[in-house]
Tab-separated table of C-alpha atoms in Angstrom:
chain	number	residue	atom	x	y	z
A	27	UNK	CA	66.734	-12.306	39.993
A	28	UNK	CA	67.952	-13.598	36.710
A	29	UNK	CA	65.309	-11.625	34.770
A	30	UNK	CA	67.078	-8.516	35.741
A	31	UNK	CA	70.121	-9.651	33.602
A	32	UNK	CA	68.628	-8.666	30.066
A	33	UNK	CA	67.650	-5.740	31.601
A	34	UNK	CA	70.940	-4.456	33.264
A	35	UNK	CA	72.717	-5.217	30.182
A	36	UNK	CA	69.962	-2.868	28.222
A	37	UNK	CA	72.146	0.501	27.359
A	38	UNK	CA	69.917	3.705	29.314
A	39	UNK	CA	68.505	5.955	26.681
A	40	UNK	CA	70.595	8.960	25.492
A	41	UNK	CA	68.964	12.241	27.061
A	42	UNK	CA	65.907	13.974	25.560
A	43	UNK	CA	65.780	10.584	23.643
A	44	UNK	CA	62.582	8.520	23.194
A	45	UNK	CA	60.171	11.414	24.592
A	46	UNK	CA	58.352	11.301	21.251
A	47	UNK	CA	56.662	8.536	21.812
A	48	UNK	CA	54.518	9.743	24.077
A	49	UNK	CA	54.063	13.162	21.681
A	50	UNK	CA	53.373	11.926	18.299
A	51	UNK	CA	49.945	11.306	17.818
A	52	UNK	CA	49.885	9.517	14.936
A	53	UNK	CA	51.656	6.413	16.802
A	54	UNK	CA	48.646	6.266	18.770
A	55	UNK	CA	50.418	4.977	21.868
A	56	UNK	CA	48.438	7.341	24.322
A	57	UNK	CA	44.868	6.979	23.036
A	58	UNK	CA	45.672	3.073	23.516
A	59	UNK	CA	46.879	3.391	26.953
A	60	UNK	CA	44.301	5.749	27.899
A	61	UNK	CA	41.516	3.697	25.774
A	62	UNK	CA	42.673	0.932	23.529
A	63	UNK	CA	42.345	-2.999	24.747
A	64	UNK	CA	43.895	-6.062	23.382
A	65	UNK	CA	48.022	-5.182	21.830
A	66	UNK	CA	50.411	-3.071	20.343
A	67	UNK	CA	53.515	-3.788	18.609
A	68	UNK	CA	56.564	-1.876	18.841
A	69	UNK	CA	58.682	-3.607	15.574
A	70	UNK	CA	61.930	-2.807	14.200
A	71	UNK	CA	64.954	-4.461	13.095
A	72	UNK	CA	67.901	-5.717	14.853
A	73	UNK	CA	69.528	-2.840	16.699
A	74	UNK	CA	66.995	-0.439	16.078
A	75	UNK	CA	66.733	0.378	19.636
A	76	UNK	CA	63.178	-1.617	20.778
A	77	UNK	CA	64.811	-2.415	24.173
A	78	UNK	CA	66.037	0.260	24.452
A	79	UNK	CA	62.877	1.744	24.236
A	80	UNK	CA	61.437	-0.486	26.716
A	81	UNK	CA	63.755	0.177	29.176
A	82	UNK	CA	62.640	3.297	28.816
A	83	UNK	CA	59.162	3.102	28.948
A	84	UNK	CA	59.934	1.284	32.485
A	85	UNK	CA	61.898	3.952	33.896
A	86	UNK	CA	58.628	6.149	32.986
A	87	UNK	CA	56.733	3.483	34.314
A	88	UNK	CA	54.467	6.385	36.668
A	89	UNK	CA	54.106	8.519	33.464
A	90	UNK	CA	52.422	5.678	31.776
A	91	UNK	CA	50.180	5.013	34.485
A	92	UNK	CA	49.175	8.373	35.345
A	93	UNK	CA	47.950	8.669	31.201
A	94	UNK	CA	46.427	5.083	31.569
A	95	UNK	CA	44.937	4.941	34.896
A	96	UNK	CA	40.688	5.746	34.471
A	97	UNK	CA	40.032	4.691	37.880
A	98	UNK	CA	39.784	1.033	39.918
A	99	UNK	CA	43.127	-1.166	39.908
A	100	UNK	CA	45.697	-1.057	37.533
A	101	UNK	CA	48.676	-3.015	37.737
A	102	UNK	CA	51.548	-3.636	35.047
A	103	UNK	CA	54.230	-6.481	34.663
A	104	UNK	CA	57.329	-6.643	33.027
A	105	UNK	CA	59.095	-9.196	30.836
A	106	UNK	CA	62.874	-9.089	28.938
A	107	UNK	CA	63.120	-11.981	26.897
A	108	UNK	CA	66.793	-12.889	26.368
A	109	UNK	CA	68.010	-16.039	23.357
A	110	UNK	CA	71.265	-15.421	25.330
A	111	UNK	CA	70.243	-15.775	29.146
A	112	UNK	CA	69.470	-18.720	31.193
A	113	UNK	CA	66.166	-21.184	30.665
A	114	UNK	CA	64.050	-18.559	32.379
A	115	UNK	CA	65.169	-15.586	31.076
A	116	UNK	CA	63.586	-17.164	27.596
A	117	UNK	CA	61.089	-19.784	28.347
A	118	UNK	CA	57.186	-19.954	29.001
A	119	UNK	CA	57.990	-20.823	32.863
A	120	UNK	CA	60.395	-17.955	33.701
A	121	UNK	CA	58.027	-15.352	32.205
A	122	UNK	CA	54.892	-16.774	34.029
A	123	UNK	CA	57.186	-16.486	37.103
A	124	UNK	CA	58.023	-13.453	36.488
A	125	UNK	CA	54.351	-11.964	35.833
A	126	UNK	CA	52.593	-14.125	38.619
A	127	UNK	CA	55.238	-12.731	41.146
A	128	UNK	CA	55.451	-9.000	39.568
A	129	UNK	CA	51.367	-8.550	39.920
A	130	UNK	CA	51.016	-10.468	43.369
A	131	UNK	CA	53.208	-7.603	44.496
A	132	UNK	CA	51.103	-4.917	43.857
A	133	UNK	CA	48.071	-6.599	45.021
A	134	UNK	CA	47.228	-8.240	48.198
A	135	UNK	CA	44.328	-9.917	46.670
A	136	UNK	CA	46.031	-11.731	43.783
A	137	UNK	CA	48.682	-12.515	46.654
A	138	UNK	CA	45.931	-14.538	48.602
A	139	UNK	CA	44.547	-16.445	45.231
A	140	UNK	CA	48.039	-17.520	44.304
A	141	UNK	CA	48.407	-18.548	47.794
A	142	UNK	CA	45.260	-20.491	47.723
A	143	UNK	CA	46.704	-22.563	44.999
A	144	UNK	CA	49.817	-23.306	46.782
A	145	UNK	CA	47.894	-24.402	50.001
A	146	UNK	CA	46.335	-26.637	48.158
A	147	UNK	CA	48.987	-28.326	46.629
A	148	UNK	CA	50.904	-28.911	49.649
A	149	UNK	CA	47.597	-30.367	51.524
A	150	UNK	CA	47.772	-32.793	48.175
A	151	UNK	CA	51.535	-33.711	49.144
A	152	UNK	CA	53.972	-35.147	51.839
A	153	UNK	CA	55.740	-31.999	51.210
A	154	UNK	CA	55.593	-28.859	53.635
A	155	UNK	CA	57.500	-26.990	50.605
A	156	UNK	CA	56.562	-27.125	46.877
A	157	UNK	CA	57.693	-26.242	43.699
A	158	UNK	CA	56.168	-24.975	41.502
A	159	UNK	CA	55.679	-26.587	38.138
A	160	UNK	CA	54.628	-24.916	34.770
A	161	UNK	CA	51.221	-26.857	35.461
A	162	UNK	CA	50.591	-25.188	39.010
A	163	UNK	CA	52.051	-21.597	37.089
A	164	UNK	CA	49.527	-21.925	34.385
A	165	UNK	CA	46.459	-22.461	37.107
A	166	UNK	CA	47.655	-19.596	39.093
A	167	UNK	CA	47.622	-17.061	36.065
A	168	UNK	CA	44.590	-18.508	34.763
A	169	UNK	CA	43.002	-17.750	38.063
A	170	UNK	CA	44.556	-14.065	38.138
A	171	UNK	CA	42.734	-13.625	34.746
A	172	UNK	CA	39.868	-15.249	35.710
A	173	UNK	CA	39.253	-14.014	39.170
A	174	UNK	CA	35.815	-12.033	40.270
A	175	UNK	CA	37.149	-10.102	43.539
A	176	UNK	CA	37.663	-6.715	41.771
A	177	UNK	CA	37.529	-4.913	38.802
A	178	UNK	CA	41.301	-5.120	37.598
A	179	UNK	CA	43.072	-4.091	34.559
A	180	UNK	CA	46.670	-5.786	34.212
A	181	UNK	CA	48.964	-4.126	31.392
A	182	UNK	CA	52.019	-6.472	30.443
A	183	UNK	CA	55.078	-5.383	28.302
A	184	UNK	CA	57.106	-7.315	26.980
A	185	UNK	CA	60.472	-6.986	25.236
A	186	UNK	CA	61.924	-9.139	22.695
A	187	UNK	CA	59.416	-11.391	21.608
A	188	UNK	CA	61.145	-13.219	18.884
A	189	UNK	CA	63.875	-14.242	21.861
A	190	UNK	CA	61.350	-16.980	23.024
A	191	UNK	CA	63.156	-20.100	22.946
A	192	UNK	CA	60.289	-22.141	21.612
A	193	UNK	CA	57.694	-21.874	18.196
A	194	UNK	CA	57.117	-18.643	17.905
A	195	UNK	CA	53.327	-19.733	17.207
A	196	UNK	CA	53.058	-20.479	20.768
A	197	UNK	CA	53.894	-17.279	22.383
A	198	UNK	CA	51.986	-15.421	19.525
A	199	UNK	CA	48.703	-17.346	21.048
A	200	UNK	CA	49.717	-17.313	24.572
A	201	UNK	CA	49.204	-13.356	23.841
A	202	UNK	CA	46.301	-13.473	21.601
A	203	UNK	CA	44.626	-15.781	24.252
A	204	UNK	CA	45.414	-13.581	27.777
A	205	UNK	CA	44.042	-10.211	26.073
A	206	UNK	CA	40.626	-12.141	25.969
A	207	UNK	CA	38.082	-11.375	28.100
A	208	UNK	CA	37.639	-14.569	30.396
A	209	UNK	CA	33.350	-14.906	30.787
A	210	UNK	CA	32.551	-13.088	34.023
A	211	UNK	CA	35.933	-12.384	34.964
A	212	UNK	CA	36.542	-9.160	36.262
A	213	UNK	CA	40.094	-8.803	34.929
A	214	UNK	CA	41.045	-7.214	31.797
A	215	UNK	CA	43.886	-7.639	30.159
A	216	UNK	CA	46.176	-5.631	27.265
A	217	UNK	CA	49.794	-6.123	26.110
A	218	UNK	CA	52.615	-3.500	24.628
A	219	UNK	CA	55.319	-5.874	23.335
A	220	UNK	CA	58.462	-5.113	21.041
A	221	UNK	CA	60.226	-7.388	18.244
A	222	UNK	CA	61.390	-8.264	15.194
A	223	UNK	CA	59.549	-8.723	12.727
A	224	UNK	CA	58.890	-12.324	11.777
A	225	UNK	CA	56.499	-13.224	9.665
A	226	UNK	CA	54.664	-15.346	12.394
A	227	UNK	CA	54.552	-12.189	14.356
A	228	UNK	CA	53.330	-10.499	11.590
A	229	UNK	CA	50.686	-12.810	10.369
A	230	UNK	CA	49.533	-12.524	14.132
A	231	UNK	CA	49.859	-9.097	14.611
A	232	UNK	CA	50.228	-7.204	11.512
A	233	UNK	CA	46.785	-5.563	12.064
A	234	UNK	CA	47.607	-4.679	15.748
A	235	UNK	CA	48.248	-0.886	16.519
A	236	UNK	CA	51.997	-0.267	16.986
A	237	UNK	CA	54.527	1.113	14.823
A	238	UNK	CA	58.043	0.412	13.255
A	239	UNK	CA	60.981	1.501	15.866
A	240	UNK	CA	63.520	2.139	12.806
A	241	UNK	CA	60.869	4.483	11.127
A	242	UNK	CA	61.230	7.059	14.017
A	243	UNK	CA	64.353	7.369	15.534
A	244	UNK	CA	65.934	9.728	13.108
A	245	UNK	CA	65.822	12.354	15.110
A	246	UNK	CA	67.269	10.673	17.967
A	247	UNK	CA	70.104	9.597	15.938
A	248	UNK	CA	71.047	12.704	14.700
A	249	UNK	CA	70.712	14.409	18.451
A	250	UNK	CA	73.340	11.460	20.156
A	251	UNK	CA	75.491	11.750	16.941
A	252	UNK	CA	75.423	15.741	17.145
A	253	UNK	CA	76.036	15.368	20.925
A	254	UNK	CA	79.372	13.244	20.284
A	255	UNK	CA	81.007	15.153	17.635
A	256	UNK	CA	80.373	18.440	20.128
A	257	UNK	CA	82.373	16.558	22.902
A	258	UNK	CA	84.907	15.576	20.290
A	259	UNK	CA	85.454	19.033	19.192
A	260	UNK	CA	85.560	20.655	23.475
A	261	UNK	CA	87.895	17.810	24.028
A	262	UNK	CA	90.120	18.841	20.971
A	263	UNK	CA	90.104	22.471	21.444
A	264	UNK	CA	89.668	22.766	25.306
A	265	UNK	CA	88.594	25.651	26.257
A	266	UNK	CA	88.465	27.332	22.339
A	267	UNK	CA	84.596	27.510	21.086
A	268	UNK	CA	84.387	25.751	17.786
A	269	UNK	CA	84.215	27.190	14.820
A	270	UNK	CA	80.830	27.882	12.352
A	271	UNK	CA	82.346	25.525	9.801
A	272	UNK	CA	82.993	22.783	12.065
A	273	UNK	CA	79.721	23.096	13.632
A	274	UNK	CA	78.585	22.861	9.586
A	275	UNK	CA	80.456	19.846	9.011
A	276	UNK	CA	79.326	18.332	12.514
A	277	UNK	CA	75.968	18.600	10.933
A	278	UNK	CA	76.541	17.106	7.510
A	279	UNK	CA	78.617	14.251	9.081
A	280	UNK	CA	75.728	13.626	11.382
A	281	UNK	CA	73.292	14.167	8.686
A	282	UNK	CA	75.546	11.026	6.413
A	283	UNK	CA	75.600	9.170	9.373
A	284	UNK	CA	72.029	8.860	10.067
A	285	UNK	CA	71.117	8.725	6.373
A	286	UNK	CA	73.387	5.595	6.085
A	287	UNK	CA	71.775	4.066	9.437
A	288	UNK	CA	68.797	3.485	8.121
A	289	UNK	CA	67.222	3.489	11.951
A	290	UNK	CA	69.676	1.228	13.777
């Protein structure tokens, strides 16, 4: 699917990278999985590693939901936003696509509802095969958030925000809107979503728990840059164990190199 694309492109994170984000209390991340409701922003500036990040948090997808998970039904869904990609790699219709499709998989029940809707429509047309419309996408999330089968808890993360092709006002309330509880739906609803940070993003979110991506990769930096100059220095000498001052200077060039960074 084209919604893979953003994410193949994604680099993988460099090893032992990213694991303090699940380790540093004072981000909060784990309390809010485990507890928290509503959102939290992951920010940072441009090539400060959010998707990165992301990526990762996918590939630890059963970590997350093993700290989350309280009991009942908990599903997740996935979105890359990509300014570069095709029309729904950026656009209200691919991601609803994309979530709809991504939740109906992991839940026969939501797979019947959804179907329900699409019965319908085709007893309302000539047509034995429909498609769907951003209309008939809307009604079949809305009923997903709205539904009273079971008690469900959907978790949605989403990746590059500020790539939405259109106002950036309308995604900020399409995500202030779905964390609300619907009135006696048995769905809740929380998003983890990473981007820049605009100042409509900001005036929507500011007070949202999170954190700033470029305010804690330091460490990470200096481990990959470390980790490069060592397989510089086996490639120069071979077989020869460096020497104590070039390990020294392998330090202080990684130190000026991640001091001049400034997180990305």
């Amino acid at each position: 699917m084209e919604r893979t694309h953003r994410y193949d492109r994604i680099m993988q994170a460099h090893e032992e990278t990213f694991d303090w984000v699940f380790q540093k209390s004072d981000l909060e991340l784990v309390p809010w999985l485990l507890k928290g409701s509503s959102i939290y922003w992951i920010q940072g500036k441009p090539g400060s590693g959010k998707s990165t990040l992301m990526k990762f948090l996918q590939s630890n997808r059963q970590t997350i939901l093993r700290r989350w998970r309280q009991g009942g039904d908990q599903i997740s869904a996935w979105f890359y936003f990509n300014e570069r990609g095709s029309y729904v790699e950026k656009s209200f219709e691919g991601l609803f696509r994309s979530i709809i499709r991504e939740l109906t998989l992991q839940n026969e029940r939501l797979t019947d509802l959804v179907l329900d809707i699409y019965l319908e429509r085709v007893k309302q047309s000539a047509k034995q095969k429909q498609t769907w419309r951003i209309k008939d996408l809307e009604c079949a999330l809305t009923a997903i958030l709205s539904q009273r089968r079971e008690d469900l808890e959907i978790l949605l993360f989403l990746d590059a925000l500020d790539e939405y092709s259109g106002p950036l006002e309308m995604i900020a309330e399409f995500i202030q809107s779905v964390v609300q509880p619907v009135p006696h739906s048995k769905t809740k609803v929380k998003v983890l979503f990473s981007s820049r940070p605009w100042d409509v993003l900001v005036a929507s979110f500011a007070e949202c728990p999170g954190f700033k991506m470029h305010e804690q990769t330091k460490g990470d930096m200096r481990m990959y840059v470390l980790d490069h100059l060592e397989a510089l220095h086996h490639s120069r000498l071979s077989l020869t164990p460096p020497a104590e001052s070039a390990e020294s200077e392998s330090r202080d060039i990684a130190s000026t190199i991640v001091d001049r960074a400034e997180g990305v």
